mmCIF file of C-alpha atoms and ligand atoms in Angstrom:
data_model
loop_
_atom_site.group_PDB
_atom_site.id
_atom_site.type_symbol
_atom_site.label_atom_id
_atom_site.label_comp_id
_atom_site.label_asym_id
_atom_site.label_seq_id
_atom_site.Cartn_x
_atom_site.Cartn_y
_atom_site.Cartn_z
ATOM 1 C CA MET A 582 1.467 -23.787 -68.972
ATOM 2 C CA THR A 583 2.826 -25.289 -65.745
ATOM 3 C CA ILE A 584 2.368 -22.991 -62.772
ATOM 4 C CA LEU A 585 3.801 -23.167 -59.266
ATOM 5 C CA GLY A 586 1.267 -21.778 -56.772
ATOM 6 C CA ILE A 587 2.331 -20.567 -53.326
ATOM 7 C CA GLU A 588 -0.033 -19.750 -50.463
ATOM 8 C CA SER A 589 1.081 -18.411 -47.079
ATOM 9 C CA SER A 590 -1.636 -15.919 -46.138
ATOM 10 C CA CYS A 591 -2.451 -17.438 -42.763
ATOM 11 C CA ASP A 592 -1.465 -20.652 -41.007
ATOM 12 C CA GLU A 593 -1.067 -23.079 -43.914
ATOM 13 C CA CYS A 594 2.270 -23.167 -45.704
ATOM 14 C CA ALA A 595 1.263 -24.458 -49.126
ATOM 15 C CA ALA A 596 2.626 -25.005 -52.613
ATOM 16 C CA ALA A 597 1.221 -26.779 -55.664
ATOM 17 C CA VAL A 598 1.932 -27.416 -59.312
ATOM 18 C CA VAL A 599 -1.023 -27.063 -61.683
ATOM 19 C CA VAL A 600 -1.105 -27.399 -65.475
ATOM 20 C CA ASP A 601 -3.263 -25.020 -67.545
ATOM 21 C CA GLY A 602 -5.330 -23.967 -64.550
ATOM 22 C CA ARG A 603 -6.971 -27.387 -64.309
ATOM 23 C CA GLN A 604 -4.735 -30.389 -63.719
ATOM 24 C CA ILE A 605 -3.226 -30.668 -60.250
ATOM 25 C CA LEU A 606 0.168 -32.421 -60.351
ATOM 26 C CA SER A 607 0.880 -31.830 -56.665
ATOM 27 C CA ASN A 608 -0.713 -29.969 -53.783
ATOM 28 C CA ILE A 609 1.280 -29.797 -50.540
ATOM 29 C CA VAL A 610 -0.303 -28.189 -47.475
ATOM 30 C CA ALA A 611 1.814 -28.013 -44.310
ATOM 31 C CA THR A 612 -0.499 -26.947 -41.534
ATOM 32 C CA GLN A 613 0.695 -24.972 -38.538
ATOM 33 C CA ILE A 614 -2.355 -25.875 -36.438
ATOM 34 C CA PRO A 615 -0.338 -27.699 -33.719
ATOM 35 C CA PHE A 616 1.714 -24.521 -33.141
ATOM 36 C CA HIS A 617 -1.315 -22.236 -32.752
ATOM 37 C CA GLU A 618 -3.653 -24.700 -31.040
ATOM 38 C CA ILE A 619 -2.261 -24.009 -27.583
ATOM 39 C CA TYR A 620 -3.149 -20.312 -28.011
ATOM 40 C CA ASP A 621 -6.654 -21.081 -29.416
ATOM 41 C CA GLY A 622 -5.931 -18.830 -32.375
ATOM 42 C CA VAL A 623 -3.331 -17.917 -34.977
ATOM 43 C CA VAL A 624 -0.359 -16.044 -33.504
ATOM 44 C CA PRO A 625 0.947 -13.872 -36.397
ATOM 45 C CA GLU A 626 4.594 -13.919 -35.260
ATOM 46 C CA ILE A 627 4.634 -17.716 -35.016
ATOM 47 C CA ALA A 628 2.871 -18.021 -38.369
ATOM 48 C CA SER A 629 5.405 -15.923 -40.255
ATOM 49 C CA ARG A 630 8.337 -17.639 -38.539
ATOM 50 C CA LYS A 631 7.045 -21.107 -39.464
ATOM 51 C CA HIS A 632 6.466 -20.004 -43.060
ATOM 52 C CA THR A 633 10.076 -18.802 -43.205
ATOM 53 C CA GLU A 634 11.299 -22.145 -41.867
ATOM 54 C CA TRP A 635 9.091 -24.303 -44.101
ATOM 55 C CA ILE A 636 8.542 -22.547 -47.414
ATOM 56 C CA SER A 637 11.626 -23.845 -49.174
ATOM 57 C CA GLU A 638 10.924 -27.454 -48.219
ATOM 58 C CA VAL A 639 7.227 -27.206 -49.076
ATOM 59 C CA VAL A 640 8.014 -25.881 -52.564
ATOM 60 C CA SER A 641 10.655 -28.587 -53.097
ATOM 61 C CA GLU A 642 8.144 -31.221 -52.064
ATOM 62 C CA ALA A 643 5.536 -29.835 -54.482
ATOM 63 C CA LEU A 644 8.074 -29.999 -57.330
ATOM 64 C CA ASP A 645 9.233 -33.514 -56.350
ATOM 65 C CA LYS A 646 5.694 -34.839 -56.085
ATOM 66 C CA ALA A 647 4.925 -33.379 -59.529
ATOM 67 C CA GLY A 648 8.099 -35.068 -60.814
ATOM 68 C CA LEU A 649 9.411 -31.727 -62.067
ATOM 69 C CA HIS A 650 12.575 -29.653 -61.911
ATOM 70 C CA PRO A 651 12.275 -25.871 -61.330
ATOM 71 C CA SER A 652 13.230 -25.368 -64.977
ATOM 72 C CA HIS A 653 9.926 -27.015 -66.010
ATOM 73 C CA ILE A 654 7.898 -24.262 -64.319
ATOM 74 C CA ASP A 655 6.502 -21.592 -66.674
ATOM 75 C CA GLY A 656 5.287 -19.113 -64.059
ATOM 76 C CA VAL A 657 4.732 -18.545 -60.347
ATOM 77 C CA ALA A 658 1.486 -17.456 -58.701
ATOM 78 C CA VAL A 659 1.416 -16.333 -55.093
ATOM 79 C CA THR A 660 -1.167 -14.976 -52.682
ATOM 80 C CA ALA A 661 -0.409 -11.265 -52.249
ATOM 81 C CA LYS A 662 -3.578 -10.316 -50.302
ATOM 82 C CA PRO A 663 -5.498 -10.430 -48.037
ATOM 83 C CA GLY A 664 -4.030 -12.090 -44.971
ATOM 84 C CA LEU A 665 -1.487 -11.678 -42.205
ATOM 85 C CA LEU A 666 1.125 -9.278 -43.532
ATOM 86 C CA GLY A 667 4.172 -11.085 -42.147
ATOM 87 C CA SER A 668 2.926 -14.422 -43.479
ATOM 88 C CA LEU A 669 2.042 -13.053 -46.916
ATOM 89 C CA LEU A 670 5.499 -11.470 -47.247
ATOM 90 C CA VAL A 671 7.245 -14.829 -46.840
ATOM 91 C CA GLY A 672 5.376 -16.434 -49.751
ATOM 92 C CA LEU A 673 5.515 -13.298 -51.880
ATOM 93 C CA ASN A 674 9.259 -12.824 -51.501
ATOM 94 C CA PHE A 675 9.948 -16.515 -52.058
ATOM 95 C CA ALA A 676 7.850 -16.407 -55.238
ATOM 96 C CA LYS A 677 9.653 -13.311 -56.494
ATOM 97 C CA ALA A 678 13.069 -14.873 -55.869
ATOM 98 C CA PHE A 679 12.025 -18.155 -57.532
ATOM 99 C CA ALA A 680 10.645 -16.344 -60.601
ATOM 100 C CA TRP A 681 13.601 -13.955 -60.833
ATOM 101 C CA SER A 682 16.191 -16.725 -60.593
ATOM 102 C CA LEU A 683 14.525 -18.674 -63.422
ATOM 103 C CA ASN A 684 13.574 -15.604 -65.430
ATOM 104 C CA ILE A 685 9.912 -16.609 -65.533
ATOM 105 C CA PRO A 686 6.840 -14.426 -64.870
ATOM 106 C CA PHE A 687 5.149 -14.153 -61.524
ATOM 107 C CA ILE A 688 1.708 -12.943 -60.514
ATOM 108 C CA GLY A 689 0.407 -11.862 -57.120
ATOM 109 C CA THR A 690 -3.190 -12.948 -56.582
ATOM 110 C CA ASP A 691 -6.143 -12.258 -54.292
ATOM 111 C CA HIS A 692 -6.789 -15.098 -51.853
ATOM 112 C CA MET A 693 -10.581 -14.701 -51.979
ATOM 113 C CA LEU A 694 -10.584 -14.991 -55.780
ATOM 114 C CA SER A 695 -8.511 -18.156 -55.359
ATOM 115 C CA HIS A 696 -11.166 -19.654 -53.070
ATOM 116 C CA LEU A 697 -13.772 -18.905 -55.771
ATOM 117 C CA TYR A 698 -11.556 -20.614 -58.349
ATOM 118 C CA ALA A 699 -11.119 -23.828 -56.327
ATOM 119 C CA PRO A 700 -14.132 -25.795 -57.704
ATOM 120 C CA ARG A 701 -12.746 -25.402 -61.246
ATOM 121 C CA LEU A 702 -9.865 -27.661 -60.270
ATOM 122 C CA SER A 703 -12.277 -30.543 -59.808
ATOM 123 C CA GLY A 704 -13.857 -30.031 -63.206
ATOM 124 C CA GLU A 705 -16.833 -27.906 -62.131
ATOM 125 C CA VAL A 706 -16.825 -25.029 -64.594
ATOM 126 C CA PRO A 707 -19.952 -22.888 -64.226
ATOM 127 C CA ASP A 708 -20.701 -20.162 -66.761
ATOM 128 C CA TYR A 709 -20.451 -16.585 -65.590
ATOM 129 C CA PRO A 710 -22.224 -14.789 -64.027
ATOM 130 C CA PHE A 711 -22.950 -16.638 -60.805
ATOM 131 C CA LEU A 712 -23.239 -15.867 -57.115
ATOM 132 C CA GLY A 713 -20.222 -16.448 -54.893
ATOM 133 C CA LEU A 714 -20.408 -17.446 -51.255
ATOM 134 C CA LEU A 715 -16.999 -16.875 -49.682
ATOM 135 C CA VAL A 716 -16.929 -18.123 -46.130
ATOM 136 C CA SER A 717 -13.728 -18.432 -44.155
ATOM 137 C CA GLY A 718 -12.113 -17.542 -40.853
ATOM 138 C CA GLY A 719 -11.562 -13.943 -41.922
ATOM 139 C CA HIS A 720 -14.284 -13.249 -44.490
ATOM 140 C CA THR A 721 -17.964 -13.686 -45.183
ATOM 141 C CA ILE A 722 -18.837 -12.363 -48.622
ATOM 142 C CA ILE A 723 -21.858 -12.792 -50.880
ATOM 143 C CA CYS A 724 -20.942 -11.553 -54.325
ATOM 144 C CA LYS A 725 -21.834 -11.488 -57.990
ATOM 145 C CA VAL A 726 -19.065 -12.990 -60.101
ATOM 146 C CA ASP A 727 -18.832 -11.883 -63.741
ATOM 147 C CA ASP A 728 -15.394 -13.327 -64.460
ATOM 148 C CA PHE A 729 -12.507 -14.862 -62.514
ATOM 149 C CA ASP A 730 -11.352 -11.333 -61.620
ATOM 150 C CA GLN A 731 -14.652 -9.437 -61.796
ATOM 151 C CA VAL A 732 -16.411 -9.589 -58.473
ATOM 152 C CA SER A 733 -18.973 -7.212 -56.965
ATOM 153 C CA VAL A 734 -19.695 -7.563 -53.291
ATOM 154 C CA LEU A 735 -23.410 -7.618 -52.530
ATOM 155 C CA GLY A 736 -23.206 -8.378 -48.842
ATOM 156 C CA THR A 737 -20.703 -9.053 -46.135
ATOM 157 C CA THR A 738 -20.532 -9.389 -42.380
ATOM 158 C CA ILE A 739 -21.039 -6.258 -40.330
ATOM 159 C CA ASP A 740 -18.954 -7.740 -37.498
ATOM 160 C CA ASP A 741 -17.424 -11.243 -37.136
ATOM 161 C CA ALA A 742 -16.767 -13.623 -40.025
ATOM 162 C CA VAL A 743 -18.749 -16.865 -39.927
ATOM 163 C CA GLY A 744 -15.636 -19.030 -39.422
ATOM 164 C CA GLU A 745 -14.535 -16.712 -36.628
ATOM 165 C CA ALA A 746 -17.894 -17.327 -34.879
ATOM 166 C CA PHE A 747 -17.355 -21.112 -35.140
ATOM 167 C CA ASP A 748 -13.839 -20.665 -33.745
ATOM 168 C CA LYS A 749 -14.897 -18.400 -30.849
ATOM 169 C CA VAL A 750 -17.793 -20.622 -29.748
ATOM 170 C CA SER A 751 -15.535 -23.650 -29.935
ATOM 171 C CA LYS A 752 -12.815 -21.884 -27.964
ATOM 172 C CA HIS A 753 -15.273 -20.863 -25.229
ATOM 173 C CA TYR A 754 -16.596 -24.392 -24.748
ATOM 174 C CA GLY A 755 -13.231 -26.080 -25.288
ATOM 175 C CA PHE A 756 -14.443 -28.139 -28.274
ATOM 176 C CA GLY A 757 -11.133 -27.854 -30.141
ATOM 177 C CA TYR A 758 -9.175 -25.619 -32.510
ATOM 178 C CA PRO A 759 -9.896 -24.541 -35.195
ATOM 179 C CA GLY A 760 -13.540 -24.736 -34.196
ATOM 180 C CA GLY A 761 -15.401 -25.297 -37.461
ATOM 181 C CA ALA A 762 -14.550 -28.934 -38.041
ATOM 182 C CA TYR A 763 -15.050 -29.828 -34.338
ATOM 183 C CA ILE A 764 -18.482 -28.177 -34.192
ATOM 184 C CA ASP A 765 -19.462 -29.821 -37.480
ATOM 185 C CA LYS A 766 -18.551 -33.252 -36.046
ATOM 186 C CA LEU A 767 -20.181 -32.678 -32.639
ATOM 187 C CA ALA A 768 -23.378 -31.384 -34.261
ATOM 188 C CA VAL A 769 -24.011 -34.730 -35.962
ATOM 189 C CA SER A 770 -25.185 -36.271 -32.689
ATOM 190 C CA GLY A 771 -26.890 -33.128 -31.365
ATOM 191 C CA ASN A 772 -30.395 -31.718 -31.562
ATOM 192 C CA ALA A 773 -30.413 -28.504 -33.610
ATOM 193 C CA GLY A 774 -33.733 -27.577 -32.001
ATOM 194 C CA ALA A 775 -32.414 -27.689 -28.419
ATOM 195 C CA PHE A 776 -31.742 -23.941 -28.447
ATOM 196 C CA ALA A 777 -33.638 -21.295 -30.412
ATOM 197 C CA PHE A 778 -30.904 -18.748 -31.036
ATOM 198 C CA PRO A 779 -32.046 -15.495 -32.654
ATOM 199 C CA LEU A 780 -31.275 -14.385 -36.209
ATOM 200 C CA PRO A 781 -29.942 -10.824 -36.573
ATOM 201 C CA ASN A 782 -32.351 -8.136 -37.636
ATOM 202 C CA LEU A 783 -30.664 -7.543 -40.982
ATOM 203 C CA HIS A 784 -33.083 -8.498 -43.689
ATOM 204 C CA LYS A 785 -34.209 -5.175 -45.102
ATOM 205 C CA GLY A 786 -32.913 -2.335 -47.262
ATOM 206 C CA GLU A 787 -29.196 -1.895 -47.695
ATOM 207 C CA HIS A 788 -28.425 -4.800 -45.317
ATOM 208 C CA ARG A 789 -30.504 -7.376 -47.218
ATOM 209 C CA TYR A 790 -27.418 -9.372 -48.178
ATOM 210 C CA ASP A 791 -25.407 -8.700 -45.030
ATOM 211 C CA VAL A 792 -24.839 -11.025 -42.097
ATOM 212 C CA SER A 793 -23.877 -10.542 -38.469
ATOM 213 C CA TYR A 794 -22.453 -13.040 -36.005
ATOM 214 C CA SER A 795 -21.691 -11.075 -32.857
ATOM 215 C CA GLY A 796 -25.268 -11.429 -31.530
ATOM 216 C CA LEU A 797 -25.285 -15.179 -32.115
ATOM 217 C CA LYS A 798 -21.850 -15.507 -30.531
ATOM 218 C CA THR A 799 -23.002 -13.598 -27.427
ATOM 219 C CA ALA A 800 -26.197 -15.664 -27.193
ATOM 220 C CA VAL A 801 -24.309 -18.971 -27.394
ATOM 221 C CA ILE A 802 -21.495 -17.956 -25.054
ATOM 222 C CA ASN A 803 -23.199 -15.725 -22.476
ATOM 223 C CA GLN A 804 -26.966 -16.248 -22.661
ATOM 224 C CA LEU A 805 -27.354 -19.964 -23.302
ATOM 225 C CA ASP A 806 -30.171 -20.521 -20.817
ATOM 226 C CA GLN A 807 -32.324 -17.751 -22.280
ATOM 227 C CA PHE A 808 -32.626 -19.693 -25.523
ATOM 228 C CA ARG A 809 -32.990 -23.252 -24.213
ATOM 229 C CA ARG A 810 -36.124 -25.043 -25.412
ATOM 230 C CA ARG A 811 -38.323 -27.723 -23.793
ATOM 231 C CA ASP A 812 -39.100 -31.077 -25.355
ATOM 232 C CA GLY A 813 -42.610 -32.502 -25.832
ATOM 233 C CA ASP A 814 -42.739 -33.579 -22.148
ATOM 234 C CA GLY A 815 -41.904 -30.081 -20.957
ATOM 235 C CA ASN A 816 -38.313 -30.964 -19.971
ATOM 236 C CA LEU A 817 -35.479 -28.611 -20.836
ATOM 237 C CA PHE A 818 -33.111 -29.981 -23.473
ATOM 238 C CA ASP A 819 -29.621 -30.780 -22.185
ATOM 239 C CA ALA A 820 -26.976 -28.113 -22.587
ATOM 240 C CA SER A 821 -24.703 -30.850 -23.955
ATOM 241 C CA PRO A 822 -21.784 -30.032 -26.285
ATOM 242 C CA ALA A 823 -23.596 -31.800 -29.129
ATOM 243 C CA ASN A 824 -26.840 -29.825 -28.601
ATOM 244 C CA ILE A 825 -25.001 -26.508 -28.310
ATOM 245 C CA ALA A 826 -22.941 -27.286 -31.428
ATOM 246 C CA ALA A 827 -25.944 -28.392 -33.510
ATOM 247 C CA SER A 828 -28.129 -25.425 -32.520
ATOM 248 C CA PHE A 829 -25.322 -22.909 -33.059
ATOM 249 C CA GLN A 830 -24.355 -24.430 -36.418
ATOM 250 C CA LYS A 831 -27.956 -24.404 -37.665
ATOM 251 C CA THR A 832 -28.390 -20.730 -36.781
ATOM 252 C CA ALA A 833 -24.995 -19.738 -38.209
ATOM 253 C CA VAL A 834 -25.860 -21.418 -41.512
ATOM 254 C CA ASP A 835 -29.441 -20.083 -41.534
ATOM 255 C CA ILE A 836 -28.051 -16.539 -41.218
ATOM 256 C CA LEU A 837 -25.888 -17.147 -44.303
ATOM 257 C CA LEU A 838 -28.651 -18.783 -46.292
ATOM 258 C CA ARG A 839 -31.164 -16.006 -45.626
ATOM 259 C CA ALA A 840 -28.791 -13.389 -47.072
ATOM 260 C CA LEU A 841 -27.761 -15.667 -49.955
ATOM 261 C CA LEU A 842 -31.369 -16.419 -50.914
ATOM 262 C CA HIS A 843 -32.157 -12.707 -50.951
ATOM 263 C CA ALA A 844 -29.333 -12.322 -53.484
ATOM 264 C CA VAL A 845 -30.734 -15.222 -55.553
ATOM 265 C CA GLU A 846 -34.177 -13.629 -55.510
ATOM 266 C CA ASP A 847 -32.988 -10.158 -56.499
ATOM 267 C CA THR A 848 -30.387 -11.089 -59.143
ATOM 268 C CA GLY A 849 -32.201 -14.067 -60.649
ATOM 269 C CA LEU A 850 -28.884 -15.961 -60.542
ATOM 270 C CA THR A 851 -29.367 -19.582 -59.510
ATOM 271 C CA THR A 852 -25.803 -20.882 -59.712
ATOM 272 C CA ILE A 853 -23.847 -20.536 -56.483
ATOM 273 C CA VAL A 854 -20.152 -21.235 -56.069
ATOM 274 C CA ALA A 855 -18.981 -21.623 -52.484
ATOM 275 C CA GLY A 856 -15.419 -21.369 -51.228
ATOM 276 C CA GLY A 857 -13.337 -20.971 -48.074
ATOM 277 C CA GLY A 858 -12.889 -23.175 -45.018
ATOM 278 C CA VAL A 859 -16.544 -22.963 -43.920
ATOM 279 C CA ALA A 860 -17.587 -24.341 -47.329
ATOM 280 C CA ALA A 861 -16.517 -27.699 -45.832
ATOM 281 C CA ASN A 862 -19.431 -27.495 -43.368
ATOM 282 C CA SER A 863 -21.652 -30.519 -43.810
ATOM 283 C CA TYR A 864 -24.861 -28.775 -42.724
ATOM 284 C CA LEU A 865 -24.309 -25.887 -45.165
ATOM 285 C CA ARG A 866 -23.542 -28.372 -47.943
ATOM 286 C CA SER A 867 -26.624 -30.482 -47.239
ATOM 287 C CA CYS A 868 -28.966 -27.444 -47.022
ATOM 288 C CA LEU A 869 -27.824 -26.211 -50.420
ATOM 289 C CA ALA A 870 -27.734 -29.678 -51.974
ATOM 290 C CA GLY A 871 -31.391 -29.978 -51.015
ATOM 291 C CA ARG A 872 -32.353 -26.929 -53.110
ATOM 292 C CA LYS A 873 -33.362 -28.392 -56.448
ATOM 293 C CA ASP A 874 -34.003 -24.883 -57.823
ATOM 294 C CA LEU A 875 -30.326 -23.963 -57.400
ATOM 295 C CA ARG A 876 -27.050 -25.290 -58.810
ATOM 296 C CA CYS A 877 -24.668 -25.224 -55.859
ATOM 297 C CA ILE A 878 -21.031 -25.921 -56.499
ATOM 298 C CA PHE A 879 -18.690 -26.704 -53.622
ATOM 299 C CA PRO A 880 -14.974 -27.409 -53.889
ATOM 300 C CA PRO A 881 -13.938 -30.921 -52.844
ATOM 301 C CA LEU A 882 -13.168 -30.971 -49.108
ATOM 302 C CA ASP A 883 -9.386 -30.879 -49.596
ATOM 303 C CA LEU A 884 -9.694 -27.674 -51.651
ATOM 304 C CA CYS A 885 -12.028 -25.797 -49.271
ATOM 305 C CA GLY A 886 -9.283 -24.676 -46.915
ATOM 306 C CA ASP A 887 -6.164 -22.807 -47.913
ATOM 307 C CA ASN A 888 -4.000 -24.466 -50.562
ATOM 308 C CA GLY A 889 -1.587 -23.572 -53.340
ATOM 309 C CA ALA A 890 -3.500 -25.345 -56.136
ATOM 310 C CA MET A 891 -6.257 -22.731 -56.222
ATOM 311 C CA THR A 892 -3.586 -20.003 -56.265
ATOM 312 C CA ALA A 893 -1.827 -21.678 -59.208
ATOM 313 C CA GLY A 894 -5.152 -22.165 -61.033
ATOM 314 C CA LEU A 895 -6.167 -18.542 -60.644
ATOM 315 C CA GLY A 896 -2.645 -17.319 -61.454
ATOM 316 C CA TYR A 897 -2.704 -19.263 -64.719
ATOM 317 C CA GLN A 898 -5.745 -17.259 -65.860
ATOM 318 C CA TYR A 899 -3.840 -13.985 -65.486
ATOM 319 C CA LEU A 900 -0.599 -15.308 -66.979
ATOM 320 C CA ALA A 901 -2.470 -16.817 -69.949
ATOM 321 C CA ARG A 902 -3.850 -13.324 -70.576
ATOM 322 C CA GLY A 903 -0.280 -11.965 -70.526
ATOM 323 C CA GLU A 904 -0.651 -10.214 -67.170
ATOM 324 C CA THR A 905 2.224 -10.332 -64.713
ATOM 325 C CA SER A 906 3.096 -8.500 -61.503
ATOM 326 C CA PRO A 907 6.092 -6.200 -61.120
ATOM 327 C CA MET A 908 8.896 -7.134 -58.716
ATOM 328 C CA SER A 909 7.811 -4.064 -56.708
ATOM 329 C CA LEU A 910 4.458 -5.680 -55.794
ATOM 330 C CA THR A 911 3.828 -5.521 -52.049
ATOM 331 C CA ALA A 912 1.588 -7.632 -49.841
ATOM 332 C CA SER A 913 -1.614 -6.187 -48.454
ATOM 333 C CA ALA A 914 -3.576 -7.293 -45.417
ATOM 334 C CA ARG A 915 -6.922 -6.144 -46.812
ATOM 335 C CA VAL A 916 -9.271 -7.109 -49.637
ATOM 336 C CA SER A 917 -8.996 -4.152 -51.973
ATOM 337 C CA MET A 918 -10.270 -5.209 -55.366
ATOM 338 C CA PHE A 919 -13.853 -5.885 -54.340
ATOM 339 C CA LYS A 920 -16.304 -3.084 -54.961
ATOM 340 C CA ARG A 921 -19.573 -3.022 -53.125
ATOM 341 C CA ARG A 922 -22.490 -2.703 -55.514
ATOM 342 C CA TYR A 923 -26.200 -3.481 -55.419
ATOM 343 C CA PRO A 924 -27.931 -5.546 -58.084
HETATM 344 O O1 LIG B 1530 -10.302 -20.606 -45.748
HETATM 345 P P1 LIG B 1530 -9.688 -21.025 -44.452
HETATM 346 O O2 LIG B 1530 -8.929 -22.322 -44.401
HETATM 347 O O3 LIG B 1530 -8.719 -19.906 -43.922
HETATM 348 C C1 LIG B 1530 -9.027 -18.559 -44.065
HETATM 349 O O4 LIG B 1530 -8.777 -18.010 -45.159
HETATM 350 O O5 LIG B 1530 -9.600 -18.015 -43.068
HETATM 351 O O6 LIG B 1530 -10.878 -21.047 -43.376
HETATM 352 C C2 LIG B 1530 -10.664 -21.384 -42.036
HETATM 353 C C3 LIG B 1530 -11.995 -21.339 -41.319
HETATM 354 C C4 LIG B 1530 -11.858 -21.517 -39.796
HETATM 355 O O7 LIG B 1530 -12.619 -20.510 -39.142
HETATM 356 C C5 LIG B 1530 -12.451 -22.902 -39.537
HETATM 357 O O8 LIG B 1530 -13.034 -23.055 -38.254
HETATM 358 C C6 LIG B 1530 -13.495 -22.967 -40.635
HETATM 359 O O9 LIG B 1530 -12.861 -22.397 -41.767
HETATM 360 N N1 LIG B 1530 -13.915 -24.351 -40.944
HETATM 361 C C7 LIG B 1530 -15.183 -24.794 -40.806
HETATM 362 C C8 LIG B 1530 -15.176 -26.175 -41.149
HETATM 363 N N2 LIG B 1530 -13.893 -26.518 -41.494
HETATM 364 C C9 LIG B 1530 -13.137 -25.383 -41.372
HETATM 365 N N3 LIG B 1530 -16.291 -24.156 -40.404
HETATM 366 C C10 LIG B 1530 -17.444 -24.870 -40.342
HETATM 367 N N4 LIG B 1530 -17.511 -26.203 -40.637
HETATM 368 C C11 LIG B 1530 -16.419 -26.876 -41.060
HETATM 369 N N5 LIG B 1530 -16.497 -28.188 -41.352
HETATM 370 ZN ZN1 LIG B 1531 -8.658 -18.947 -47.041
#
């Protein structure tokens, strides 16, 4: 089954063609970063306008690159939630029109489930159940995954998402937009021990799997000097961009890992599948790669961020089961299918 996948939930206008949920024939991602960069954040009105201008061309390019005509497509998958409403509506309505005009089925999918599906496109196919670590600009979710569409949330952020914290720290210090990749790069030459930022007090009871980033963000942005350490000679470490980036990144990842390892301990599940833009973080990847007691599966770097291939892959699973969406399907800004449950 050859599926066209369309993703427009945020600031990437993306389309891909994937066969049988595995083989990527094309994967086109047109990023809007240059249009939002000057505002240090995604401007929803600009995002939806750019999607409207680009979607047709991006889909044509995905078909051309796959060497296919629209008539070769068996079904269309599109992100229907969560995301920016105006942006989601562009992809959703395009997908409906494409499917309707060819009389083929279409399915609206959940963007977070697509991120969890991404590693399968590179041949990593873990058995269910496993733990999911969904880390992006809008979400931070630790979950138990029983099937591609069966996810129970164990923990989440009580305030900012982890990617949002990277972006806000980067914005404050002028490191670049979006912040994650810039901080990751700067941190390579920094000393992660230059600042001892605090971990949130969230390690007991019902918050055992939860994370929080507002305290860390405040510490890094407003209270830097309170957390600056001294070296062996008693000199204060430099408040250099590299030292700030490395110390912040270490703490941000340690917060995630503490909650994740609680979930490993309590569920007994030792396979972890990561997804979302922050899954590209080199420090997070190296910390988990170093855990020989765990099997940690990360998508390849080009499938960590938003893309249409993961949408097509996930959509195939539904369509292969005979499930389709009605033409009346609407977009939704929120994650609605995840239930919060304790192990
Ligand atoms: O999944 P994604 O592309 O879009 C959303 O669904 O939000 O994630 C974007 C987020 C941004 O916050 C960005 O700063 C972060 O992923 N990010 C990273 C890295 N690359 C992207 N965060 C940490 N380290 C990275 N290397
Ligand atoms: Zn995403």
